[in-house]
């Protein structure tokens, strides 16, 4: 993988606190749930969460934010240590904190405290903006973007700048490459009326929501003088609007879970992809997928607690091991499947879809180019490993892909230790040396139905024959 471009993140740090437990009864003195077995966890919030997510992607991150000497500021400062290069500007008041009371994974109540705001910039902060190769502004309306606005305006003319706006903050600076508001935020800015900033009305159909989002985005593109806008639509994905018809990027699946922080995950991915030179369409597509994975994997807690690891755009090996780790933490079932997957066909897809239904994640182990050549001969693979990984990763049923160079995946399986190893029904257990290996840690090999007559080899042979000319009709005399 080529090195990732360093990213500067500018924005308001917050402290997020979750008090999570189980609600099994109502209180005797009021009709409210009693939350028991509570666990308290703290994490960086706001722009600090965005900075940690970007660092977990394997980027060098410089984070400009306002912190003080209060307890919340000290807690966030400690959490950021060893993750990012921190450039502090002064804070008046105490750092904002948000405490959520959660029952069975659902929020019941949120308590907001702290009135701190950025008090001004510093020479170090101005220099960080002036030298940035790419910038993400994660505005949470606490003044950091405001005090650095002049420096950001100057930098927008020379480096890709992504702005994630907030109703309590100001608009992006002119020349911003892409803004990433939620649909309700775009509605707020387009109307400039707090009473109408709640987004789509209850019961409003999808067609109307899309039309409203596109109209709001076009209004803001002209008003703000920016290049493009990606309006996030929750579980419906995102809409990219610039010149011409809007591009709708649907979510790859309906992600269920705690969506707190998903907007930060989206903005971080967009900024990273644009920094690396990707087209806006590709950046938004990858960001929608990253946000869906973020929610499905448990949200901010699953990403930030434990060893830092890349999200979404990491190397295939790191991704597979991280997926397995997360599923194991939730006591889920890890399923693996393997093969060359040289020319992906309907038989492959049916096998992988069936394998994913067996457990809580599916890791696909793919033969490297050298391994395929040893197995299939000098003319194979037709499709190089990098492209095979990309195609497989695009399947909704696949959670991670990892490449191995040996003739069999036994070494890789010993590392991953899946609970289930899935193979097509055209194999017999006697043909699978992996069966004994799986049994050694209590795993199981299963055979799944396989569409008869489909194979990459047959596709290659058929393609080599060239197109078949239709029979010419016989002329009647």
GROMACS .gro file of C-alpha atoms in nm:
model
  477
    1UNK     CA    1   0.000   0.000   0.000
    2UNK     CA    2   0.121   0.350  -0.078
    3UNK     CA    3   0.179   0.580   0.222
    4UNK     CA    4  -0.126   0.771   0.338
    5UNK     CA    5  -0.117   1.150   0.322
    6UNK     CA    6  -0.086   1.319   0.665
    7UNK     CA    7  -0.403   1.495   0.774
    8UNK     CA    8  -0.466   1.803   0.984
    9UNK     CA    9  -0.787   1.797   1.187
   10UNK     CA   10  -0.923   2.123   1.325
   11UNK     CA   11  -1.220   2.124   1.560
   12UNK     CA   12  -1.378   2.115   1.901
   13UNK     CA   13  -1.281   1.834   2.136
   14UNK     CA   14  -1.548   1.697   2.370
   15UNK     CA   15  -1.550   1.434   2.642
   16UNK     CA   16  -1.805   1.156   2.588
   17UNK     CA   17  -1.917   0.946   2.883
   18UNK     CA   18  -2.146   0.642   2.860
   19UNK     CA   19  -2.313   0.482   3.159
   20UNK     CA   20  -2.440   0.149   3.022
   21UNK     CA   21  -2.640  -0.123   3.190
   22UNK     CA   22  -2.949  -0.342   3.174
   23UNK     CA   23  -3.306  -0.224   3.232
   24UNK     CA   24  -3.517  -0.509   3.369
   25UNK     CA   25  -3.784  -0.327   3.573
   26UNK     CA   26  -3.946   0.009   3.640
   27UNK     CA   27  -3.878   0.217   3.950
   28UNK     CA   28  -4.146   0.181   4.222
   29UNK     CA   29  -4.173   0.558   4.273
   30UNK     CA   30  -4.193   0.667   3.907
   31UNK     CA   31  -4.260   0.506   3.566
   32UNK     CA   32  -3.895   0.511   3.465
   33UNK     CA   33  -3.660   0.219   3.393
   34UNK     CA   34  -3.408   0.117   3.656
   35UNK     CA   35  -3.065   0.068   3.499
   36UNK     CA   36  -2.856  -0.189   3.682
   37UNK     CA   37  -2.514  -0.349   3.642
   38UNK     CA   38  -2.391  -0.013   3.509
   39UNK     CA   39  -2.052   0.023   3.341
   40UNK     CA   40  -1.895   0.366   3.300
   41UNK     CA   41  -1.671   0.435   3.002
   42UNK     CA   42  -1.515   0.756   2.871
   43UNK     CA   43  -1.384   0.833   2.524
   44UNK     CA   44  -1.274   1.132   2.315
   45UNK     CA   45  -1.575   1.301   2.159
   46UNK     CA   46  -1.646   1.555   1.887
   47UNK     CA   47  -1.344   1.640   1.677
   48UNK     CA   48  -1.126   1.438   1.917
   49UNK     CA   49  -1.312   1.124   1.808
   50UNK     CA   50  -1.251   1.216   1.444
   51UNK     CA   51  -0.881   1.257   1.516
   52UNK     CA   52  -0.861   0.915   1.684
   53UNK     CA   53  -1.047   0.747   1.399
   54UNK     CA   54  -0.811   0.902   1.144
   55UNK     CA   55  -0.509   0.793   1.347
   56UNK     CA   56  -0.651   0.440   1.364
   57UNK     CA   57  -0.654   0.442   0.982
   58UNK     CA   58  -0.275   0.458   0.992
   59UNK     CA   59  -0.236   0.829   0.916
   60UNK     CA   60  -0.010   1.085   1.079
   61UNK     CA   61  -0.256   1.319   1.244
   62UNK     CA   62  -0.207   1.670   1.375
   63UNK     CA   63  -0.504   1.783   1.582
   64UNK     CA   64  -0.567   2.151   1.657
   65UNK     CA   65  -0.822   2.199   1.936
   66UNK     CA   66  -0.899   2.405   2.247
   67UNK     CA   67  -0.824   2.251   2.586
   68UNK     CA   68  -0.796   2.396   2.936
   69UNK     CA   69  -0.695   2.292   3.285
   70UNK     CA   70  -1.029   2.141   3.387
   71UNK     CA   71  -1.084   1.772   3.461
   72UNK     CA   72  -1.253   1.699   3.127
   73UNK     CA   73  -0.971   1.864   2.932
   74UNK     CA   74  -0.713   1.662   3.121
   75UNK     CA   75  -0.904   1.340   3.051
   76UNK     CA   76  -0.921   1.409   2.675
   77UNK     CA   77  -0.556   1.513   2.668
   78UNK     CA   78  -0.457   1.182   2.826
   79UNK     CA   79  -0.671   0.986   2.577
   80UNK     CA   80  -0.509   1.160   2.281
   81UNK     CA   81  -0.155   1.100   2.402
   82UNK     CA   82   0.039   0.866   2.168
   83UNK     CA   83  -0.241   0.880   1.910
   84UNK     CA   84  -0.201   1.224   1.751
   85UNK     CA   85   0.024   1.528   1.751
   86UNK     CA   86  -0.175   1.770   1.965
   87UNK     CA   87  -0.164   2.148   1.902
   88UNK     CA   88  -0.359   2.327   2.174
   89UNK     CA   89  -0.521   2.668   2.164
   90UNK     CA   90  -0.665   2.835   2.476
   91UNK     CA   91  -1.009   2.747   2.613
   92UNK     CA   92  -1.233   2.970   2.824
   93UNK     CA   93  -1.460   2.787   3.067
   94UNK     CA   94  -1.465   2.409   3.106
   95UNK     CA   95  -1.452   2.159   2.822
   96UNK     CA   96  -1.794   2.037   2.710
   97UNK     CA   97  -1.885   1.682   2.811
   98UNK     CA   98  -2.181   1.466   2.713
   99UNK     CA   99  -2.300   1.183   2.936
  100UNK     CA  100  -2.540   0.924   2.795
  101UNK     CA  101  -2.739   0.688   3.012
  102UNK     CA  102  -2.774   0.366   2.811
  103UNK     CA  103  -3.001   0.068   2.876
  104UNK     CA  104  -2.955  -0.249   2.672
  105UNK     CA  105  -2.757  -0.055   2.414
  106UNK     CA  106  -3.018   0.220   2.370
  107UNK     CA  107  -2.982   0.578   2.500
  108UNK     CA  108  -3.237   0.684   2.762
  109UNK     CA  109  -3.104   1.026   2.858
  110UNK     CA  110  -2.819   1.264   2.775
  111UNK     CA  111  -2.668   1.517   3.014
  112UNK     CA  112  -2.461   1.801   2.864
  113UNK     CA  113  -2.216   1.995   3.082
  114UNK     CA  114  -1.944   2.251   3.021
  115UNK     CA  115  -1.958   2.587   2.844
  116UNK     CA  116  -1.600   2.610   2.720
  117UNK     CA  117  -1.517   2.789   2.395
  118UNK     CA  118  -1.197   2.854   2.203
  119UNK     CA  119  -1.049   3.184   2.319
  120UNK     CA  120  -0.815   3.254   2.027
  121UNK     CA  121  -0.547   3.107   1.807
  122UNK     CA  122  -0.172   3.068   1.850
  123UNK     CA  123   0.127   3.096   1.618
  124UNK     CA  124   0.174   2.717   1.635
  125UNK     CA  125  -0.185   2.654   1.532
  126UNK     CA  126  -0.165   2.903   1.243
  127UNK     CA  127   0.157   2.739   1.122
  128UNK     CA  128  -0.002   2.393   1.140
  129UNK     CA  129  -0.286   2.508   0.914
  130UNK     CA  130  -0.053   2.690   0.675
  131UNK     CA  131   0.161   2.380   0.624
  132UNK     CA  132  -0.115   2.118   0.607
  133UNK     CA  133  -0.127   1.887   0.305
  134UNK     CA  134  -0.495   1.813   0.371
  135UNK     CA  135  -0.745   1.944   0.627
  136UNK     CA  136  -1.063   1.819   0.794
  137UNK     CA  137  -1.261   2.074   0.993
  138UNK     CA  138  -1.481   1.889   1.244
  139UNK     CA  139  -1.687   2.183   1.368
  140UNK     CA  140  -1.892   2.125   1.683
  141UNK     CA  141  -1.985   2.489   1.731
  142UNK     CA  142  -1.743   2.562   2.016
  143UNK     CA  143  -1.531   2.821   1.839
  144UNK     CA  144  -1.216   2.644   1.718
  145UNK     CA  145  -1.310   2.677   1.349
  146UNK     CA  146  -1.410   3.040   1.408
  147UNK     CA  147  -1.078   3.154   1.555
  148UNK     CA  148  -0.884   2.976   1.275
  149UNK     CA  149  -1.117   3.085   0.995
  150UNK     CA  150  -0.871   3.322   0.826
  151UNK     CA  151  -0.595   3.060   0.821
  152UNK     CA  152  -0.835   2.797   0.689
  153UNK     CA  153  -0.957   3.032   0.415
  154UNK     CA  154  -0.602   3.079   0.294
  155UNK     CA  155  -0.522   2.708   0.304
  156UNK     CA  156  -0.836   2.603   0.115
  157UNK     CA  157  -0.684   2.746  -0.204
  158UNK     CA  158  -0.382   2.514  -0.182
  159UNK     CA  159  -0.488   2.184  -0.018
  160UNK     CA  160  -0.800   1.966  -0.013
  161UNK     CA  161  -1.020   2.084   0.274
  162UNK     CA  162  -1.325   1.895   0.399
  163UNK     CA  163  -1.570   2.069   0.634
  164UNK     CA  164  -1.811   1.880   0.860
  165UNK     CA  165  -2.047   2.159   0.972
  166UNK     CA  166  -2.259   2.194   1.284
  167UNK     CA  167  -2.578   2.402   1.326
  168UNK     CA  168  -2.414   2.589   1.615
  169UNK     CA  169  -2.112   2.677   1.401
  170UNK     CA  170  -2.049   2.883   1.091
  171UNK     CA  171  -2.048   2.783   0.723
  172UNK     CA  172  -1.745   2.632   0.550
  173UNK     CA  173  -1.486   2.872   0.409
  174UNK     CA  174  -1.503   2.949   0.038
  175UNK     CA  175  -1.304   2.701  -0.169
  176UNK     CA  176  -1.381   2.404   0.056
  177UNK     CA  177  -1.343   2.085  -0.149
  178UNK     CA  178  -1.637   1.907   0.015
  179UNK     CA  179  -1.882   1.971   0.299
  180UNK     CA  180  -2.039   1.671   0.477
  181UNK     CA  181  -2.356   1.777   0.661
  182UNK     CA  182  -2.629   1.541   0.770
  183UNK     CA  183  -2.961   1.598   0.591
  184UNK     CA  184  -3.106   1.777   0.894
  185UNK     CA  185  -2.799   2.004   0.912
  186UNK     CA  186  -2.822   2.087   0.542
  187UNK     CA  187  -3.190   2.172   0.597
  188UNK     CA  188  -3.097   2.402   0.887
  189UNK     CA  189  -2.835   2.590   0.691
  190UNK     CA  190  -3.050   2.613   0.378
  191UNK     CA  191  -3.345   2.757   0.570
  192UNK     CA  192  -3.148   2.946   0.837
  193UNK     CA  193  -3.449   2.887   1.064
  194UNK     CA  194  -3.397   2.682   1.380
  195UNK     CA  195  -3.765   2.591   1.391
  196UNK     CA  196  -3.731   2.408   1.057
  197UNK     CA  197  -3.399   2.235   1.119
  198UNK     CA  198  -3.533   1.897   1.225
  199UNK     CA  199  -3.507   1.746   0.877
  200UNK     CA  200  -3.771   1.534   0.706
  201UNK     CA  201  -4.121   1.534   0.848
  202UNK     CA  202  -4.251   1.213   1.008
  203UNK     CA  203  -4.381   0.977   0.743
  204UNK     CA  204  -4.208   1.161   0.462
  205UNK     CA  205  -4.122   0.917   0.186
  206UNK     CA  206  -3.776   0.846   0.053
  207UNK     CA  207  -3.834   1.026  -0.276
  208UNK     CA  208  -3.923   1.350  -0.098
  209UNK     CA  209  -3.624   1.319   0.137
  210UNK     CA  210  -3.389   1.280  -0.158
  211UNK     CA  211  -3.543   1.573  -0.342
  212UNK     CA  212  -3.518   1.793  -0.032
  213UNK     CA  213  -3.157   1.693   0.033
  214UNK     CA  214  -3.056   1.765  -0.328
  215UNK     CA  215  -3.231   2.104  -0.327
  216UNK     CA  216  -3.073   2.204   0.004
  217UNK     CA  217  -2.730   2.099  -0.119
  218UNK     CA  218  -2.759   2.306  -0.437
  219UNK     CA  219  -2.869   2.610  -0.236
  220UNK     CA  220  -2.566   2.576  -0.008
  221UNK     CA  221  -2.318   2.514  -0.290
  222UNK     CA  222  -2.406   2.852  -0.436
  223UNK     CA  223  -2.431   3.031  -0.102
  224UNK     CA  224  -2.105   2.895   0.038
  225UNK     CA  225  -1.897   2.892  -0.283
  226UNK     CA  226  -1.768   2.538  -0.228
  227UNK     CA  227  -1.690   2.262  -0.479
  228UNK     CA  228  -1.914   1.977  -0.362
  229UNK     CA  229  -2.134   1.849  -0.083
  230UNK     CA  230  -2.200   1.500   0.049
  231UNK     CA  231  -2.527   1.498   0.243
  232UNK     CA  232  -2.542   1.197   0.474
  233UNK     CA  233  -2.877   1.016   0.489
  234UNK     CA  234  -2.830   0.775   0.779
  235UNK     CA  235  -2.905   0.416   0.686
  236UNK     CA  236  -2.988   0.530   0.329
  237UNK     CA  237  -2.625   0.624   0.256
  238UNK     CA  238  -2.520   0.964   0.121
  239UNK     CA  239  -2.583   1.195  -0.174
  240UNK     CA  240  -2.296   1.369  -0.354
  241UNK     CA  241  -2.404   1.698  -0.511
  242UNK     CA  242  -2.201   1.924  -0.738
  243UNK     CA  243  -2.250   2.009  -1.107
  244UNK     CA  244  -2.502   1.788  -1.285
  245UNK     CA  245  -2.732   1.525  -1.139
  246UNK     CA  246  -2.670   1.420  -0.777
  247UNK     CA  247  -2.499   1.087  -0.712
  248UNK     CA  248  -2.677   0.867  -0.458
  249UNK     CA  249  -2.450   0.618  -0.280
  250UNK     CA  250  -2.668   0.366  -0.092
  251UNK     CA  251  -2.544   0.203   0.225
  252UNK     CA  252  -2.404  -0.146   0.155
  253UNK     CA  253  -2.633  -0.290   0.421
  254UNK     CA  254  -2.869  -0.171   0.693
  255UNK     CA  255  -2.634  -0.127   0.986
  256UNK     CA  256  -2.782  -0.169   1.332
  257UNK     CA  257  -2.617  -0.047   1.648
  258UNK     CA  258  -2.499   0.271   1.815
  259UNK     CA  259  -2.466   0.532   1.539
  260UNK     CA  260  -2.303   0.795   1.762
  261UNK     CA  261  -1.985   0.900   1.578
  262UNK     CA  262  -2.087   0.762   1.238
  263UNK     CA  263  -2.081   1.113   1.091
  264UNK     CA  264  -1.723   1.157   1.211
  265UNK     CA  265  -1.631   0.821   1.056
  266UNK     CA  266  -1.784   0.937   0.726
  267UNK     CA  267  -1.605   1.275   0.726
  268UNK     CA  268  -1.270   1.125   0.823
  269UNK     CA  269  -1.285   0.873   0.539
  270UNK     CA  270  -1.383   1.138   0.283
  271UNK     CA  271  -1.099   1.365   0.396
  272UNK     CA  272  -0.847   1.084   0.387
  273UNK     CA  273  -0.948   0.964   0.041
  274UNK     CA  274  -0.943   1.315  -0.106
  275UNK     CA  275  -0.605   1.376   0.058
  276UNK     CA  276  -0.474   1.066  -0.119
  277UNK     CA  277  -0.598   1.193  -0.456
  278UNK     CA  278  -0.919   0.990  -0.492
  279UNK     CA  279  -1.210   1.125  -0.695
  280UNK     CA  280  -1.503   1.262  -0.490
  281UNK     CA  281  -1.729   0.979  -0.608
  282UNK     CA  282  -1.487   0.715  -0.481
  283UNK     CA  283  -1.429   0.904  -0.156
  284UNK     CA  284  -1.802   0.918  -0.080
  285UNK     CA  285  -1.856   0.554  -0.173
  286UNK     CA  286  -1.576   0.442   0.059
  287UNK     CA  287  -1.703   0.672   0.335
  288UNK     CA  288  -2.055   0.525   0.321
  289UNK     CA  289  -1.908   0.175   0.356
  290UNK     CA  290  -1.681   0.284   0.641
  291UNK     CA  291  -1.973   0.442   0.830
  292UNK     CA  292  -2.182   0.126   0.792
  293UNK     CA  293  -1.894  -0.090   0.921
  294UNK     CA  294  -1.841   0.154   1.208
  295UNK     CA  295  -2.201   0.115   1.327
  296UNK     CA  296  -2.211  -0.261   1.270
  297UNK     CA  297  -1.886  -0.310   1.461
  298UNK     CA  298  -2.019  -0.140   1.772
  299UNK     CA  299  -1.945   0.229   1.714
  300UNK     CA  300  -1.684   0.440   1.886
  301UNK     CA  301  -1.624   0.207   2.181
  302UNK     CA  302  -1.538  -0.091   1.961
  303UNK     CA  303  -1.293   0.117   1.759
  304UNK     CA  304  -1.124   0.315   2.035
  305UNK     CA  305  -1.091   0.057   2.312
  306UNK     CA  306  -0.814  -0.195   2.267
  307UNK     CA  307  -0.518  -0.170   2.026
  308UNK     CA  308  -0.547   0.100   1.762
  309UNK     CA  309  -0.619  -0.048   1.422
  310UNK     CA  310  -0.706   0.083   1.079
  311UNK     CA  311  -1.070   0.114   0.982
  312UNK     CA  312  -1.201   0.063   0.634
  313UNK     CA  313  -0.893   0.140   0.428
  314UNK     CA  314  -0.629  -0.063   0.613
  315UNK     CA  315  -0.429  -0.345   0.466
  316UNK     CA  316  -0.622  -0.668   0.412
  317UNK     CA  317  -0.428  -0.865   0.673
  318UNK     CA  318  -0.475  -0.606   0.948
  319UNK     CA  319  -0.844  -0.583   0.859
  320UNK     CA  320  -0.905  -0.956   0.886
  321UNK     CA  321  -0.735  -0.992   1.222
  322UNK     CA  322  -0.919  -0.689   1.359
  323UNK     CA  323  -1.256  -0.820   1.242
  324UNK     CA  324  -1.187  -1.152   1.412
  325UNK     CA  325  -1.080  -0.976   1.733
  326UNK     CA  326  -1.397  -0.768   1.748
  327UNK     CA  327  -1.628  -1.062   1.686
  328UNK     CA  328  -1.446  -1.266   1.950
  329UNK     CA  329  -1.488  -0.983   2.202
  330UNK     CA  330  -1.865  -1.010   2.144
  331UNK     CA  331  -1.848  -1.392   2.176
  332UNK     CA  332  -1.958  -1.426   1.814
  333UNK     CA  333  -1.887  -1.697   1.558
  334UNK     CA  334  -1.602  -1.644   1.311
  335UNK     CA  335  -1.647  -1.805   0.969
  336UNK     CA  336  -1.372  -1.832   0.707
  337UNK     CA  337  -1.379  -1.945   0.346
  338UNK     CA  338  -1.100  -1.973   0.093
  339UNK     CA  339  -1.005  -2.013  -0.270
  340UNK     CA  340  -0.850  -1.847  -0.572
  341UNK     CA  341  -1.164  -1.654  -0.677
  342UNK     CA  342  -0.990  -1.573  -1.006
  343UNK     CA  343  -1.305  -1.491  -1.198
  344UNK     CA  344  -1.585  -1.431  -0.952
  345UNK     CA  345  -1.902  -1.610  -1.064
  346UNK     CA  346  -2.246  -1.702  -0.933
  347UNK     CA  347  -2.117  -2.018  -0.765
  348UNK     CA  348  -1.869  -1.816  -0.560
  349UNK     CA  349  -2.134  -1.565  -0.458
  350UNK     CA  350  -2.380  -1.832  -0.346
  351UNK     CA  351  -2.110  -2.004  -0.140
  352UNK     CA  352  -2.001  -1.682   0.030
  353UNK     CA  353  -2.356  -1.571   0.103
  354UNK     CA  354  -2.433  -1.907   0.260
  355UNK     CA  355  -2.109  -1.900   0.464
  356UNK     CA  356  -2.186  -1.556   0.607
  357UNK     CA  357  -2.523  -1.681   0.735
  358UNK     CA  358  -2.345  -1.945   0.945
  359UNK     CA  359  -2.183  -1.694   1.183
  360UNK     CA  360  -2.123  -1.330   1.276
  361UNK     CA  361  -1.848  -1.245   1.029
  362UNK     CA  362  -1.692  -1.392   0.714
  363UNK     CA  363  -1.320  -1.370   0.641
  364UNK     CA  364  -1.221  -1.478   0.289
  365UNK     CA  365  -0.872  -1.627   0.248
  366UNK     CA  366  -0.745  -1.574  -0.108
  367UNK     CA  367  -0.452  -1.742  -0.284
  368UNK     CA  368  -0.180  -1.499  -0.391
  369UNK     CA  369  -0.083  -1.466  -0.756
  370UNK     CA  370   0.219  -1.693  -0.704
  371UNK     CA  371   0.005  -1.951  -0.524
  372UNK     CA  372  -0.253  -1.950  -0.807
  373UNK     CA  373   0.022  -1.999  -1.068
  374UNK     CA  374   0.155  -2.300  -0.882
  375UNK     CA  375  -0.192  -2.451  -0.866
  376UNK     CA  376  -0.340  -2.352  -1.202
  377UNK     CA  377  -0.043  -2.299  -1.434
  378UNK     CA  378   0.137  -2.006  -1.595
  379UNK     CA  379  -0.171  -1.852  -1.754
  380UNK     CA  380  -0.340  -1.789  -1.422
  381UNK     CA  381  -0.454  -1.586  -1.245
  382UNK     CA  382  -0.643  -1.385  -1.501
  383UNK     CA  383  -0.721  -1.124  -1.235
  384UNK     CA  384  -0.437  -1.007  -1.005
  385UNK     CA  385  -0.469  -1.042  -0.629
  386UNK     CA  386  -0.528  -0.673  -0.560
  387UNK     CA  387  -0.829  -0.668  -0.792
  388UNK     CA  388  -0.963  -0.997  -0.658
  389UNK     CA  389  -0.945  -0.856  -0.305
  390UNK     CA  390  -1.127  -0.542  -0.411
  391UNK     CA  391  -1.409  -0.730  -0.583
  392UNK     CA  392  -1.456  -0.969  -0.290
  393UNK     CA  393  -1.448  -0.683  -0.040
  394UNK     CA  394  -1.733  -0.517  -0.226
  395UNK     CA  395  -1.968  -0.808  -0.149
  396UNK     CA  396  -2.206  -0.732   0.137
  397UNK     CA  397  -2.156  -1.080   0.280
  398UNK     CA  398  -1.776  -1.041   0.312
  399UNK     CA  399  -1.637  -0.869   0.623
  400UNK     CA  400  -1.264  -0.898   0.545
  401UNK     CA  401  -1.028  -1.045   0.285
  402UNK     CA  402  -0.675  -1.168   0.345
  403UNK     CA  403  -0.418  -1.306   0.097
  404UNK     CA  404  -0.193  -1.607   0.164
  405UNK     CA  405   0.109  -1.717  -0.039
  406UNK     CA  406   0.126  -2.088   0.048
  407UNK     CA  407  -0.041  -2.366  -0.149
  408UNK     CA  408  -0.293  -2.420   0.132
  409UNK     CA  409  -0.430  -2.174   0.392
  410UNK     CA  410  -0.331  -2.381   0.694
  411UNK     CA  411  -0.079  -2.129   0.834
  412UNK     CA  412  -0.332  -1.849   0.798
  413UNK     CA  413  -0.608  -2.053   0.957
  414UNK     CA  414  -0.379  -2.126   1.253
  415UNK     CA  415  -0.345  -1.749   1.301
  416UNK     CA  416  -0.714  -1.666   1.262
  417UNK     CA  417  -0.848  -1.981   1.434
  418UNK     CA  418  -1.199  -1.951   1.285
  419UNK     CA  419  -1.488  -2.136   1.441
  420UNK     CA  420  -1.609  -2.255   1.099
  421UNK     CA  421  -1.421  -2.324   0.773
  422UNK     CA  422  -1.668  -2.327   0.482
  423UNK     CA  423  -1.605  -2.503   0.152
  424UNK     CA  424  -1.818  -2.576  -0.152
  425UNK     CA  425  -2.009  -2.900  -0.173
  426UNK     CA  426  -1.792  -3.018  -0.465
  427UNK     CA  427  -1.528  -3.110  -0.201
  428UNK     CA  428  -1.535  -3.405   0.036
  429UNK     CA  429  -1.405  -3.386   0.390
  430UNK     CA  430  -1.138  -3.638   0.295
  431UNK     CA  431  -1.002  -3.384   0.043
  432UNK     CA  432  -0.955  -3.114   0.307
  433UNK     CA  433  -0.631  -3.126   0.509
  434UNK     CA  434  -0.767  -2.827   0.706
  435UNK     CA  435  -1.029  -3.047   0.877
  436UNK     CA  436  -0.788  -3.186   1.135
  437UNK     CA  437  -0.644  -2.840   1.197
  438UNK     CA  438  -0.987  -2.692   1.269
  439UNK     CA  439  -1.065  -2.976   1.508
  440UNK     CA  440  -0.747  -2.899   1.706
  441UNK     CA  441  -0.903  -2.582   1.850
  442UNK     CA  442  -1.264  -2.698   1.845
  443UNK     CA  443  -1.349  -2.558   1.503
  444UNK     CA  444  -1.567  -2.723   1.242
  445UNK     CA  445  -1.538  -2.773   0.865
  446UNK     CA  446  -1.872  -2.747   0.683
  447UNK     CA  447  -1.963  -2.811   0.320
  448UNK     CA  448  -2.213  -2.574   0.163
  449UNK     CA  449  -2.423  -2.611  -0.153
  450UNK     CA  450  -2.240  -2.511  -0.469
  451UNK     CA  451  -2.397  -2.422  -0.803
  452UNK     CA  452  -2.315  -2.700  -1.044
  453UNK     CA  453  -2.129  -2.619  -1.365
  454UNK     CA  454  -1.977  -2.288  -1.253
  455UNK     CA  455  -1.600  -2.249  -1.238
  456UNK     CA  456  -1.334  -1.991  -1.319
  457UNK     CA  457  -1.154  -2.247  -1.537
  458UNK     CA  458  -1.461  -2.297  -1.756
  459UNK     CA  459  -1.504  -1.922  -1.789
  460UNK     CA  460  -1.142  -1.885  -1.900
  461UNK     CA  461  -1.181  -2.166  -2.154
  462UNK     CA  462  -1.503  -2.020  -2.289
  463UNK     CA  463  -1.349  -1.674  -2.319
  464UNK     CA  464  -1.052  -1.819  -2.510
  465UNK     CA  465  -1.288  -1.953  -2.778
  466UNK     CA  466  -1.405  -1.601  -2.859
  467UNK     CA  467  -1.760  -1.494  -2.934
  468UNK     CA  468  -1.979  -1.749  -3.106
  469UNK     CA  469  -2.131  -1.617  -3.427
  470UNK     CA  470  -2.505  -1.678  -3.458
  471UNK     CA  471  -2.609  -1.924  -3.727
  472UNK     CA  472  -2.694  -1.749  -4.050
  473UNK     CA  473  -3.049  -1.820  -4.170
  474UNK     CA  474  -3.085  -2.031  -4.483
  475UNK     CA  475  -3.237  -1.840  -4.771
  476UNK     CA  476  -3.540  -1.995  -4.930
  477UNK     CA  477  -3.527  -2.040  -5.304
   0.00000   0.00000   0.00000
